[in-house]
Coordinates of C-alpha atoms in Angstrom, one line a residue:
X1 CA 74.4 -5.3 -114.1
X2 CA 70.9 -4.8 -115.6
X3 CA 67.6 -6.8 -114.9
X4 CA 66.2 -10.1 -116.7
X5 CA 62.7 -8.6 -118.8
X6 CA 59.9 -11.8 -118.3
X7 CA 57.2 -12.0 -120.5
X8 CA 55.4 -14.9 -118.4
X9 CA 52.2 -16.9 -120.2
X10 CA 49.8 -16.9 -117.3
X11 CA 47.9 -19.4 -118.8
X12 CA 43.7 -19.0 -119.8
X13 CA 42.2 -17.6 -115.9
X14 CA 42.2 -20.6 -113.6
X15 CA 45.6 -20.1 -111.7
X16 CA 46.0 -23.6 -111.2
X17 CA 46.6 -23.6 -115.1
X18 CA 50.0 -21.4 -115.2
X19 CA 53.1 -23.2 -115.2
X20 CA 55.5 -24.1 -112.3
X21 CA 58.0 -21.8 -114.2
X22 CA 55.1 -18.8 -114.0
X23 CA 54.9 -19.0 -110.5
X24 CA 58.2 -19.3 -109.3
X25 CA 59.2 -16.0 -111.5
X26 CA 56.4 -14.7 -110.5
X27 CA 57.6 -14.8 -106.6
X28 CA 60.7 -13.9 -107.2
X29 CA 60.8 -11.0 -109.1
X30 CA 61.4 -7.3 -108.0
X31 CA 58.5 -6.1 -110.4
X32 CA 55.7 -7.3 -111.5
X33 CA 54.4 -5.3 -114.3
X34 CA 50.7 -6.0 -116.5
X35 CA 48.3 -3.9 -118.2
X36 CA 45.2 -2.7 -117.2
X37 CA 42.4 -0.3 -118.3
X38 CA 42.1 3.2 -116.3
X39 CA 39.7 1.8 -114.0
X40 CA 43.3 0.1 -112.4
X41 CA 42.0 -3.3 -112.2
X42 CA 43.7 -5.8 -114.0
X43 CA 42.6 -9.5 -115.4
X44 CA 46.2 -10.6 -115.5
X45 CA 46.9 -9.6 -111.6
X46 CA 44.2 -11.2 -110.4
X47 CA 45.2 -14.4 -112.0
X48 CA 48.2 -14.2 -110.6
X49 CA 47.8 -12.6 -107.4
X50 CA 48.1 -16.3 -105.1
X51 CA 52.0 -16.1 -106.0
X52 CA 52.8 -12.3 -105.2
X53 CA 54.9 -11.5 -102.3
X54 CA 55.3 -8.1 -100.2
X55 CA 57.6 -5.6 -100.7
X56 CA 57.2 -6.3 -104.9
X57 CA 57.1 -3.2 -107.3
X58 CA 53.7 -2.8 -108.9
X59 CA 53.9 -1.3 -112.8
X60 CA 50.2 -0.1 -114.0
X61 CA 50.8 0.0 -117.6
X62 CA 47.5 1.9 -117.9
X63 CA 45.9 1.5 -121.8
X64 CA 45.3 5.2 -123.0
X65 CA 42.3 4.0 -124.9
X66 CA 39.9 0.8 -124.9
X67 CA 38.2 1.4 -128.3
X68 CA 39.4 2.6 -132.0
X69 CA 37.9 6.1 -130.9
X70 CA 40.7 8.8 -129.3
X71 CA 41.7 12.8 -130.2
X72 CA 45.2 11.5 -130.6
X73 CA 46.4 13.3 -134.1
X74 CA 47.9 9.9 -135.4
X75 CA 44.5 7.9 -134.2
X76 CA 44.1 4.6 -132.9
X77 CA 47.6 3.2 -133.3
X78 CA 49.3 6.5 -133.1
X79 CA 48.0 6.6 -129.4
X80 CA 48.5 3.0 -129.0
X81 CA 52.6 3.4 -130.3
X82 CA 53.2 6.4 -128.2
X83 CA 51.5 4.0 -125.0
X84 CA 53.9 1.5 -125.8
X85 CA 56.6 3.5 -126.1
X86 CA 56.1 4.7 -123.4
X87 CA 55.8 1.8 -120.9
X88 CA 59.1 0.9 -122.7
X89 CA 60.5 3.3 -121.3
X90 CA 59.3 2.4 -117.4
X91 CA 60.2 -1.2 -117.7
X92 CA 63.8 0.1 -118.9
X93 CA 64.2 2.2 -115.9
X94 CA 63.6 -0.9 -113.3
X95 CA 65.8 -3.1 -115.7
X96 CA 68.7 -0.6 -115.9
X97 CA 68.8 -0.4 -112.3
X98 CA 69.2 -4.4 -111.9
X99 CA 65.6 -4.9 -111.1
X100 CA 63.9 -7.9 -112.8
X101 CA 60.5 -7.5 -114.2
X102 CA 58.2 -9.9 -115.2
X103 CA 55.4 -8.6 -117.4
X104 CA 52.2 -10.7 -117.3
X105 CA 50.2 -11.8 -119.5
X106 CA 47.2 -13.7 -120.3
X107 CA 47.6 -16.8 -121.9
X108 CA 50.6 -16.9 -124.1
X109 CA 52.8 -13.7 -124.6
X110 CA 53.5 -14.5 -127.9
X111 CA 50.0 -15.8 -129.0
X112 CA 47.7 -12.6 -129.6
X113 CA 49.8 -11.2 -126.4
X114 CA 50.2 -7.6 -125.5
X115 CA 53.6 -8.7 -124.4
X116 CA 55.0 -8.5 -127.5
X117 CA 54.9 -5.5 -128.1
X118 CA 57.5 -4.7 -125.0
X119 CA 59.6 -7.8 -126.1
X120 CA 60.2 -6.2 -129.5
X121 CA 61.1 -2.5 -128.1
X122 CA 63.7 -4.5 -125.3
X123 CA 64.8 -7.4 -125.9
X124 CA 67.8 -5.9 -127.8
X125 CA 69.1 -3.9 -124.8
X126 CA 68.1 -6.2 -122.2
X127 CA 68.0 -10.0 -121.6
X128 CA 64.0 -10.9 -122.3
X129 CA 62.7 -14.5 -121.6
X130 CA 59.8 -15.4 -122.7
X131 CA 57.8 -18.2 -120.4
X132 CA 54.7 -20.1 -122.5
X133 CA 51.2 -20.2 -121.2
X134 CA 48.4 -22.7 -121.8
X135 CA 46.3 -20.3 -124.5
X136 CA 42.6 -19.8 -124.6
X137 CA 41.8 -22.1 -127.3
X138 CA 43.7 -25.2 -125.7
X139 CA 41.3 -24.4 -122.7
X140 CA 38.1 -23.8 -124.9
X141 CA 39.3 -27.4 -126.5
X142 CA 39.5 -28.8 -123.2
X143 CA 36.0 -27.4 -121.5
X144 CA 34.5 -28.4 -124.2
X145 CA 35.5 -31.9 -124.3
X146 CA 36.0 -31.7 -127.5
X147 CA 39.6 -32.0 -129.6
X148 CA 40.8 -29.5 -131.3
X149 CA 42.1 -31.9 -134.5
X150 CA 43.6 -34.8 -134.7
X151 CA 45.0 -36.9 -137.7
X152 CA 45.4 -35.0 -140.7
X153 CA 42.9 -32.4 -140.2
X154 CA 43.7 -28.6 -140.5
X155 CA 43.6 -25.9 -137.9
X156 CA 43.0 -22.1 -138.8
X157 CA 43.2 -19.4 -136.0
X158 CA 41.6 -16.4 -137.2
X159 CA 40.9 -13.0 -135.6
X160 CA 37.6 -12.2 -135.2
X161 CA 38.5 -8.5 -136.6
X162 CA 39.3 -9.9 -140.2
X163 CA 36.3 -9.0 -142.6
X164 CA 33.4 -11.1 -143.0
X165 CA 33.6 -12.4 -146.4
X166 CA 37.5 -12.9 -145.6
X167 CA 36.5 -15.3 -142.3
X168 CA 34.3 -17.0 -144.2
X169 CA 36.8 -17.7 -146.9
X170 CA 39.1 -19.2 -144.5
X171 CA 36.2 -21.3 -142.2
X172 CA 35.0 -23.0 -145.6
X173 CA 38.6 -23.9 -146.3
X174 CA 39.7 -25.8 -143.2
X175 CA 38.8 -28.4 -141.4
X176 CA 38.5 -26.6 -137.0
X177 CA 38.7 -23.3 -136.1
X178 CA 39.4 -21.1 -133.4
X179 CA 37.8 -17.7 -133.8
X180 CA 39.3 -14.9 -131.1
X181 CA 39.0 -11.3 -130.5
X182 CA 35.3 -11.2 -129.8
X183 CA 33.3 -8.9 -128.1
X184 CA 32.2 -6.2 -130.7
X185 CA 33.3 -8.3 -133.7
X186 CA 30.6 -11.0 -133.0
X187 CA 28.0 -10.2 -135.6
X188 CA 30.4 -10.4 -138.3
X189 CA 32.0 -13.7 -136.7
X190 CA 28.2 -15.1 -136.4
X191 CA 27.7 -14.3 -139.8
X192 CA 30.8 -15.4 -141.3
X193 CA 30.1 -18.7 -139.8
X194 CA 27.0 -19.1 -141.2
X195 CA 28.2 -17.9 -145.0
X196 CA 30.9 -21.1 -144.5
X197 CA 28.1 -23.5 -143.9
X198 CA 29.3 -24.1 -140.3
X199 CA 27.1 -22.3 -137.8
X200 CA 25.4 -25.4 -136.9
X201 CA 28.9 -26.9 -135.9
X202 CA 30.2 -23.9 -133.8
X203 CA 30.2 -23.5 -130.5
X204 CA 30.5 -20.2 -127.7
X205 CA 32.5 -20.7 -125.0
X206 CA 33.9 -17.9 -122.9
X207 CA 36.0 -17.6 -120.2
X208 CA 37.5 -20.9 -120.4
X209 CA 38.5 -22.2 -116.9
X210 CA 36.9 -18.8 -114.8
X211 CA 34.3 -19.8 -112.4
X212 CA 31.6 -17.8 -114.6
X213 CA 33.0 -19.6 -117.6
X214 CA 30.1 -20.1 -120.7
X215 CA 29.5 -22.2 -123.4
X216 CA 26.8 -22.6 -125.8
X217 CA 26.1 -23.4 -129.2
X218 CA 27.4 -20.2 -131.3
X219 CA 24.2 -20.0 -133.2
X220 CA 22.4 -19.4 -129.7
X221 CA 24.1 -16.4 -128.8
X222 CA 23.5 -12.9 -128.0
X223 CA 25.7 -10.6 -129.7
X224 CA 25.0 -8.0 -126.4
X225 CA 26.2 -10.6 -124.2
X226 CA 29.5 -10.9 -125.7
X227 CA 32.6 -10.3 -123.6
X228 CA 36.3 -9.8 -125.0
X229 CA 37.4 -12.5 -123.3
X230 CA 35.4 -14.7 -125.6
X231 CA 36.0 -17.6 -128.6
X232 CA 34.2 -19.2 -131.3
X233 CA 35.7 -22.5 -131.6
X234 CA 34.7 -25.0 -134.2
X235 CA 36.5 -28.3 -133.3
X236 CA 37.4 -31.6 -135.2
X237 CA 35.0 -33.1 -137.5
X238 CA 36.0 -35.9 -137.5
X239 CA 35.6 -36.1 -133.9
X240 CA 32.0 -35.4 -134.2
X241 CA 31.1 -37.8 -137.5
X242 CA 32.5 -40.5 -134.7
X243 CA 30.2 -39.5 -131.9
X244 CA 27.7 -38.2 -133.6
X245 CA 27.6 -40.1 -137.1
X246 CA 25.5 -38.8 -140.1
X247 CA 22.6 -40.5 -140.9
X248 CA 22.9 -42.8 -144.3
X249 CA 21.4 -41.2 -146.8
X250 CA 18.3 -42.8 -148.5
X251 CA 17.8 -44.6 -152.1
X252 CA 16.0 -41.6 -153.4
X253 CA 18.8 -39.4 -152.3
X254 CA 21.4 -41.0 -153.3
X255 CA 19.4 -40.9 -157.0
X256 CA 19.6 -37.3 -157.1
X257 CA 23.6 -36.7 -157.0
X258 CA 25.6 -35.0 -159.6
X259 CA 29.1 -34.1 -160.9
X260 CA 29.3 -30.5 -162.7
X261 CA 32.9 -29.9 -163.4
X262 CA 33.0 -26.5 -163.9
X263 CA 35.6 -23.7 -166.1
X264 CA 36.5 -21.0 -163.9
X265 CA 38.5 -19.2 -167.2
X266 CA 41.8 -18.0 -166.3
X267 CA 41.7 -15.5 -163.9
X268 CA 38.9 -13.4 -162.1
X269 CA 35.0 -13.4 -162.1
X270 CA 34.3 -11.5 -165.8
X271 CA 36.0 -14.5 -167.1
X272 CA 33.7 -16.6 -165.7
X273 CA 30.6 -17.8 -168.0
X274 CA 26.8 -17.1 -167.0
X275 CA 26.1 -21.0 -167.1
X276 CA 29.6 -21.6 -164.5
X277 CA 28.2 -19.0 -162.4
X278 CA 25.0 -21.0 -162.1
X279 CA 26.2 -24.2 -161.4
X280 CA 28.4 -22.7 -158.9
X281 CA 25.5 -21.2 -157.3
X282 CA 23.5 -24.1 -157.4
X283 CA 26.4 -26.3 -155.8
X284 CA 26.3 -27.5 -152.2
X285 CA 30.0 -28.9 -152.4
X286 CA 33.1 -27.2 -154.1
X287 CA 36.0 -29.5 -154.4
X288 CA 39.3 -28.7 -156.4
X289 CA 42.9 -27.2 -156.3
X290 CA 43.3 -24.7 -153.2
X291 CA 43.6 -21.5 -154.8
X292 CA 40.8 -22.5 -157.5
X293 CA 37.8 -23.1 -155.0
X294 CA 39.2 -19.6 -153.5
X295 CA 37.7 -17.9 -156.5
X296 CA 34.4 -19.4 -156.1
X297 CA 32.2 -17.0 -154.4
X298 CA 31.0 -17.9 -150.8
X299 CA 27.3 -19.3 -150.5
X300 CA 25.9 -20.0 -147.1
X301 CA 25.6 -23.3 -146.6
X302 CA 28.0 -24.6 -149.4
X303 CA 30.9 -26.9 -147.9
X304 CA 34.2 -26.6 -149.4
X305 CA 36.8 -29.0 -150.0
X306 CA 40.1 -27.8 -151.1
X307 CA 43.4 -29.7 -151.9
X308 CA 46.5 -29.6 -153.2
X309 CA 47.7 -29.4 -157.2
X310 CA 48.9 -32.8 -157.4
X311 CA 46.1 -35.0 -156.1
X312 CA 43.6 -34.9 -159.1
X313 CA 42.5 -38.3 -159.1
X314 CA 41.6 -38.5 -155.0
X315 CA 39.9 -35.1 -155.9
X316 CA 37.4 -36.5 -158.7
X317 CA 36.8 -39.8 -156.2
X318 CA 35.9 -37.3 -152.7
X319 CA 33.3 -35.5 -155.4
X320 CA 32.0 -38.4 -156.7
X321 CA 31.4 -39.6 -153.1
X322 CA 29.9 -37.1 -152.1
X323 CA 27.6 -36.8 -155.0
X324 CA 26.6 -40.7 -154.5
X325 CA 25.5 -39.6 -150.8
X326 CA 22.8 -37.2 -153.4
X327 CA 24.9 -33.9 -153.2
X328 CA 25.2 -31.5 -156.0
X329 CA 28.8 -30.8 -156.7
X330 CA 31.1 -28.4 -158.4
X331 CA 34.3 -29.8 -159.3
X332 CA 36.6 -26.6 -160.1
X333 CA 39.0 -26.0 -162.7
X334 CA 41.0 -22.8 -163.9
X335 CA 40.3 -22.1 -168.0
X336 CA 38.3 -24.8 -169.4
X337 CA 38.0 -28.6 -167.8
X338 CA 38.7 -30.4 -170.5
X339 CA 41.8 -29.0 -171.5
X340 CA 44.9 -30.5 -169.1
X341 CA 42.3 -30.4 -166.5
X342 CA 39.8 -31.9 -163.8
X343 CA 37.1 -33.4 -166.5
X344 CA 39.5 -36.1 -168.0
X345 CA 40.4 -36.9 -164.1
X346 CA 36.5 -37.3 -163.0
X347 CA 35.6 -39.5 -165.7
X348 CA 39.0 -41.5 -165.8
X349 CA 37.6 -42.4 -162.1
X350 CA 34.3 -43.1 -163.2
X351 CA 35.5 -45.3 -165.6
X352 CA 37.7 -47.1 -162.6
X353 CA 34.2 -47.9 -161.0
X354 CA 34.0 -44.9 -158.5
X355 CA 30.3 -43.2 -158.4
X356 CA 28.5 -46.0 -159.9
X357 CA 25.2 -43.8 -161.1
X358 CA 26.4 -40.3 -160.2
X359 CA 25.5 -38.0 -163.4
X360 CA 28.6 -35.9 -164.9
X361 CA 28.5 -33.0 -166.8
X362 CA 30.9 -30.7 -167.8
X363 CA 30.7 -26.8 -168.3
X364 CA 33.4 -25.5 -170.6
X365 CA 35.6 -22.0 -169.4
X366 CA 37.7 -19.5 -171.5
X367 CA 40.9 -21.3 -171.9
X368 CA 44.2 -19.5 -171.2
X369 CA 45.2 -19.9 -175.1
X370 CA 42.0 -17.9 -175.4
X371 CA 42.9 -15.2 -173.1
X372 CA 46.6 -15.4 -174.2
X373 CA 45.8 -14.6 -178.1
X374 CA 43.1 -12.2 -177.6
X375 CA 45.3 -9.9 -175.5
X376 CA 47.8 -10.0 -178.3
X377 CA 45.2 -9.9 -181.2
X378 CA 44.3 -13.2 -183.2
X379 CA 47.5 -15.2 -183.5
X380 CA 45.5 -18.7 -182.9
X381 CA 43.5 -17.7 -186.5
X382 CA 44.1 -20.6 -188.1
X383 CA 44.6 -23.8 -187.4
X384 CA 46.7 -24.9 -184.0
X385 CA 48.0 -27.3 -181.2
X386 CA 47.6 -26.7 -178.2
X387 CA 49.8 -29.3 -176.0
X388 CA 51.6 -29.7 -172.3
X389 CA 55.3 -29.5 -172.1
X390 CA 54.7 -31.5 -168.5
X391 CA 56.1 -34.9 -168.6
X392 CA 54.9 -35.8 -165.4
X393 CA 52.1 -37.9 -166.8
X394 CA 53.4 -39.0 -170.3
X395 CA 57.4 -39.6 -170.8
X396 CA 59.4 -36.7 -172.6
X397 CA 59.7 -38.8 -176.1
X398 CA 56.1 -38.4 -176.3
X399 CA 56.2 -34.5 -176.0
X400 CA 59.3 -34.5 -178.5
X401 CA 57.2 -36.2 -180.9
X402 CA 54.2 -34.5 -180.9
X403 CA 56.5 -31.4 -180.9
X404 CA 58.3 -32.6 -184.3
X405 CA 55.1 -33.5 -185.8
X406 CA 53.2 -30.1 -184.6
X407 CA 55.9 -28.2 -186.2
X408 CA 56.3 -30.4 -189.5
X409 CA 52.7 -29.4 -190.1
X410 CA 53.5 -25.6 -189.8
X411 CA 50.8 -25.5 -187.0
X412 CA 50.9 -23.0 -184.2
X413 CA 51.0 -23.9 -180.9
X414 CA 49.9 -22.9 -177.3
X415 CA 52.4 -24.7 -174.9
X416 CA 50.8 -25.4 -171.4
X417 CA 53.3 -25.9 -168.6
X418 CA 55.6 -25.0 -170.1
X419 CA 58.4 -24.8 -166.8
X420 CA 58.5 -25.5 -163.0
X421 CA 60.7 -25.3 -160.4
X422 CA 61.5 -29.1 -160.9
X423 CA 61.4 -29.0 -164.9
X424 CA 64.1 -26.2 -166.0
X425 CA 65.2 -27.8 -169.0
X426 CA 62.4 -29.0 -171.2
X427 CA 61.7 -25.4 -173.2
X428 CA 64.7 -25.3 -174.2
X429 CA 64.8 -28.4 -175.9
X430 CA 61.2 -27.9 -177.4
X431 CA 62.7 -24.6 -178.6
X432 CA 65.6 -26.5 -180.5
X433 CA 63.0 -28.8 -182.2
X434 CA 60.8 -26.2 -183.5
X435 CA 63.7 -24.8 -184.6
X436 CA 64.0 -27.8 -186.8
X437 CA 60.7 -26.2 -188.9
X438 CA 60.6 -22.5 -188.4
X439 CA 62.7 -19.5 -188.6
X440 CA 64.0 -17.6 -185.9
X441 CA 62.1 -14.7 -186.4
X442 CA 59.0 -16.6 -185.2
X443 CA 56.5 -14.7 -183.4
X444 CA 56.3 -16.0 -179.8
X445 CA 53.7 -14.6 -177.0
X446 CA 54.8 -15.1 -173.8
X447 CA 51.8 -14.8 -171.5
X448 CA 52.0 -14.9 -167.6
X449 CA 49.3 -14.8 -165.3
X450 CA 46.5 -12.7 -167.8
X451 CA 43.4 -11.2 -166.1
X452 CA 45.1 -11.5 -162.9
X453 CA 47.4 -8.8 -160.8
X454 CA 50.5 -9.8 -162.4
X455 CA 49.6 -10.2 -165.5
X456 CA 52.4 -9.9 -167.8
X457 CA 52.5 -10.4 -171.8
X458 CA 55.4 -9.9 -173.9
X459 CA 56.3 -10.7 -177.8
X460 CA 59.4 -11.6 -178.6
X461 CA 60.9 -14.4 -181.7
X462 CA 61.6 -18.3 -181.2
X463 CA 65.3 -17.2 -181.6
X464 CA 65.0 -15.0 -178.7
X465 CA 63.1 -16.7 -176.3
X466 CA 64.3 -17.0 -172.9
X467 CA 63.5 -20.2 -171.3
X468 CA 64.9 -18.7 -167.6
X469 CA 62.0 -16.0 -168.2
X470 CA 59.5 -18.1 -167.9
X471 CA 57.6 -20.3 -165.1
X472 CA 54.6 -22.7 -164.7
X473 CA 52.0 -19.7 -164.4
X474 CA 53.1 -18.8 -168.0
X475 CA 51.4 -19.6 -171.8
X476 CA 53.5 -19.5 -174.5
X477 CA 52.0 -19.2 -178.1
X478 CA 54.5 -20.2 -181.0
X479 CA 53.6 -19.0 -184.5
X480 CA 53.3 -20.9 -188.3
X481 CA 55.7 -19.6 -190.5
X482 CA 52.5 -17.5 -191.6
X483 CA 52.0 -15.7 -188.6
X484 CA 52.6 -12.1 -188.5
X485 CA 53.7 -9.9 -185.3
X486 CA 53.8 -5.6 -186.0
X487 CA 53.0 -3.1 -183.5
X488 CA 52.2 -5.2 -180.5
X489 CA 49.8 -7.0 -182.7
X490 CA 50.2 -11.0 -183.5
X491 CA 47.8 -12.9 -185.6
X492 CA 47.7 -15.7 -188.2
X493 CA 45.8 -15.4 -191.6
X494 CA 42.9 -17.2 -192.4
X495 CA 44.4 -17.9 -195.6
X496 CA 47.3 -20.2 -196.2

């Protein structure tokens, strides 16, 4: 009969912290087994060293390397895979002789844990249990005083070994934050912080629970200081606005906000305009659609409020808001605002009575009917429609109407939205009423996500077209019966 693998959370340092679970394993097992560097001592042990016994095994799984640095021919993770393997292969041994082994680890096994790696190599031959422990950024949370989140608020765990501009990225764009994996990463952590516009916000606290534990504001620290067993938590805002509310802002300020919605164009920064870039620069707030305000370039000191696709309107009233406190902000839109986008939204709101005396301006973007037709040649070279087949915010008749019309007047058109996951049916019937007015051989550019990675244009005749090809990240252009397609090449003569 084999042996029971443990993979027991040991909780942040304070031994009082591990779980009743923990410590009774612990006691009872016939090895104990936990990592250490070649100097033989081991954080883990120590922890748990009140609830050995006599007479246990002792497994050093000794790391081969403590840096990226090593003669091994396959590098860093070659030497690190073989070291794994490796201690596999130990723990087997005691397991296949009926021993069982309980492998610590600090914190949680299965949060950032080095257990994991044995549970994935085992845990198909032997039986593996894993046991949680309280993890270093519950105990940072609770040292500090200070929650974590609460409410709706987001929380983003990040390693401190992701790039810089790639932490800041994800800092702007959530609400708390635990930062791990210090030590040598620091600088860039600091500094990544301090690109999101939250340095000020962030505190240092290492340790958690030890008797040498530290915590200081994150700002304040020396990067030489810096242990591995370190964290850069930033915790709920809303927690601190309660505690330590901001000040009102004064008449003057409050004088001095603005609304700039902004045109991204449709896909990466050459599409973006001179005049966008500047306003984005200038901006202290970002607000829009997730994946929109990721485009935007990171400024320190510029706060970023991202949300979801479908929540336009209480976007254009948290920017307005903000600019009657006095901010300057950036409301983001892919292609141009004022096409099926944020500018309509922002003064719709306006016009509800939201940011009584807040300026609004709108900078215009390359549309995606732009972008479409010009990597195609010139099929919108006369005169066109451009209109959404969503019926989410005007009834289907409407569309079917506009459609009729649109193709009575032998006018080409650039369909936005033309599909989702929800709406599978409606190009098919805008297909059968254009129908009613053109021929079948109808040029028709289909244009899927162009200027970005998966970019994808084809040509191909209304006859042809096939509605199941085609999802919500696609623009389709329809021809007049004057538009021409040879070649790869679509356009529409001037003349008529």
């Amino acid at each position: 009969m084999t042996g029971t693998l443990y993979g027991v959370g040991l909780g942040p340092g304070d031994p009082e912290l591990m779980t009743v679970k923990a410590a009774r394993l612990i006691s009872e097992a016939s090895v104990i087994a936990y990592h250490c560097a070649r100097h033989g001592r081991s954080i883990a042990r120590s922890v748990a060293e009140p609830y050995l016994r006599e007479g246990q095994l002792e497994e050093k799984l000794v790391y081969p390397v403590t840096t990226e640095t090593t003669d091994h021919p396959g590098g860093y993770e070659g030497a690190i895979a073989d070291f794994y393997e490796l201690s596999a292969k130990r723990l087997a041994e005691h397991l296949d002789a009926g021993r069982d082994v309980v492998l610590l680890c600090e914190g949680d096994p299965f949060f950032y844990g080095s257990y994991m790696y044995m549970h994935e190599r085992l845990s198909g031959r032997f039986e593996a249990v894993v046991v949680p422990g309280v993890t270093s950024v519950s105990a940072a949370s609770s040292v500090l005083g200070r929650p974590l989140v609460q409410r709706d608020e987001v929380l983003t765990v990040l390693p401190g070994t992701l790039p810089a501009p790639e932490l800041a990225r994800r800092l702007a764009d959530t609400d708390a934050a635990a930062v791990l994996k210090l030590g040598r990463t620091f600088g860039s952590v600091r500094e990544a912080f301090a690109e999101a516009g939250k340095l000020g916000d962030a505190v240092y606290v290492e340790r958690a629970t030890w008797g040498q534990q530290r915590i200081e504001p994150l700002a304040d620290v020396d990067p030489a200081s810096v242990p591995y067993f370190s964290l850069a938590l930033l915790p709920s805002p809303a927690y601190a606005s309660r505690v330590s509310p901001a000040p009102a802002p004064s008449p003057a300020a409050e004088s001095q906000g603005e609304v700039v919605v902004v045109g991204l164009g449709p896909a990466g920064p050459e599409w973006l305009t001179p005049e966008a870039a500047a306003e984005l620069e200038a901006a202290e707030h970002v607000v829009g659609y997730g994946p929109y305000v990721a485009r935007v370039p990171q400024k320190a000191g510029q706060r970023r409020h991202a949300s979801g696709n479908r929540v336009e309107a209480d976007r254009a009233r948290e920017a307005l808001a903000l600019a009657a406190g006095g901010s300057r902000v950036a409301v983001v839109s892919s292609g141009d605002p004022g096409v099926f986008a944020m500018a309509s939204a922002v003064l719709e709101q306006v016009a509800a009575g939201h940011g009584a005396g807040v300026r609004v301006r709108i900078v215009p973007g390359v549309t995606a009917a732009q972008a479409a037709a010009a990597r195609v040649g010139a099929p919108l070279g006369h005169d066109y429609c451009v209109l959404s087949l969503s019926d989410r915010l005007k009834p289907w008749e409407i569309i079917e109407q506009r459609l009729d019309a649109a193709g009575a007047a032998d006018l080409v058109l650039a369909l936005y939205n033309p599909a989702s996951r929800s709406r599978t049916t409606q190009l098919a019937d805008a297909r059968d009423v254009l129908l009613r007015h053109r021929a079948p051989a109808t040029p028709v550019v289909v244009a899927r996500d162009v200027g970005g990675p998966e970019e994808d244009v084809r040509i191909t005749t209304l006859g042809d077209l096939d509605p199941s090809t085609v999802d919500m990240r696609c623009l389709l252009i329809v021809g007049s019966s004057r538009t021409r397609a040879a070649d790869g090449v679509v356009w529409t003569p001037r003349s008529y």
